[in-house]
Amino acid sequence: MIRRLFAILALSLPAASFAGESAVALNALRKITGETGVLPPPIAGRAAPAGKFKPGEGVDHSDQFPTGSRNQGDVGSCHAFASIGLLEAAYYRKYGEHQAFSDADLFLQNTVLNGNIYSGSILDRGYTYNGKADLKEGGSSITLLATGDIDFAIKHGVATEPQYADFLGRYRRYREAERRTLEGIEREYREMPWYVKLLYNPRTHWKKLQKDPASRKILQNYLLGNDRAIEDQREATRRKLAGFRVVKSLHAAAPQELKLSDARCESVGAGRAESVLAELKAGRPVGVSYVSGAMFASHVLIISGYTVGDDGKAVFKTRNSWGAGGNFDMFPRDMCKVHGIFSVR
């Protein structure tokens, strides 16, 4: 049953030709509900009218995080990065010490190992349409996966050691091999006589393989390394995170919001801006998921504070997952694009 997975991992080994074609293959591969490959542009907008805020007002919760902004690379893992950041901040508030959690481990557990392209759900890790397999990594357009990551980490724990940079190279090779395997499965399925399909379905075989405990363990060992300490780390953090909870609010937002005027967007998103400010004033960074492009493309990041200048205009400060220099400012007039707000308490 695990023969095909061994074949994928064999194909995942570094090859001289992969370096030149990986970026093109990855970008062409995925239909993403979220960002990956080509990152979405920052939200554009102007600040709130003067007089709405007091000059000099503001908070900065960036000191709650153990590191600066980390980099997701060309993988649609913004939901995992935002979730990890909120958990790290909540951990600091409770225990008074910084603890970095593994973005790679959470992404592996709740996306790579917990999704299935043949599940029949377009909100899962992928789907098939007209005999073509489309893979995706981002969360759904209503942040179910984004908040689901936090709930998953609280319930099951998350490792602290596996570093994302080490994981990323292996994951890219695995996904390229997986893509070729899925193409073979779809080709095999199309060419099979109908009476053979009654006895054997390669799609069903792959679906079962994805959930097989032995297969999952082999894949984890390949992507994170065969480190027995990982399970101990998960258990330790699970105990430490016990009692934390996710508070979320979901809102209607669609690509049409990208076309609204600044004034209209500020009016529509006023309640969302107030929710964000309430969390920040209570001492908690807040995660937001927003529409970033057509076809319901979304991105997730953390708002870590806000400032107000002498002109009374507010600026939300962000912790993004695009590495050094990847943070950008958001404004109340951007809030109509936000379809999910969540925090950890």
PDB file of C-alpha atoms in Angstrom, residues 15-25:
ATOM      1  CA  ALA A  15      17.765  16.635  -8.950  1.00  0.00           C
ATOM      2  CA  ALA A  16      19.870  19.004 -11.019  1.00  0.00           C
ATOM      3  CA  SER A  17      16.930  19.944 -13.205  1.00  0.00           C
ATOM      4  CA  PHE A  18      14.633  20.806 -10.308  1.00  0.00           C
ATOM      5  CA  ALA A  19      16.279  24.049  -9.291  1.00  0.00           C
ATOM      6  CA  GLY A  20      15.563  25.681 -12.628  1.00  0.00           C
ATOM      7  CA  GLU A  21      12.012  24.493 -13.064  1.00  0.00           C
ATOM      8  CA  SER A  22      10.686  24.465  -9.495  1.00  0.00           C
ATOM      9  CA  ALA A  23       9.338  28.006  -9.350  1.00  0.00           C
ATOM     10  CA  VAL A  24       7.512  27.666 -12.663  1.00  0.00           C
ATOM     11  CA  ALA A  25       6.167  24.248 -11.758  1.00  0.00           C
TER      12      ALA A  25
END
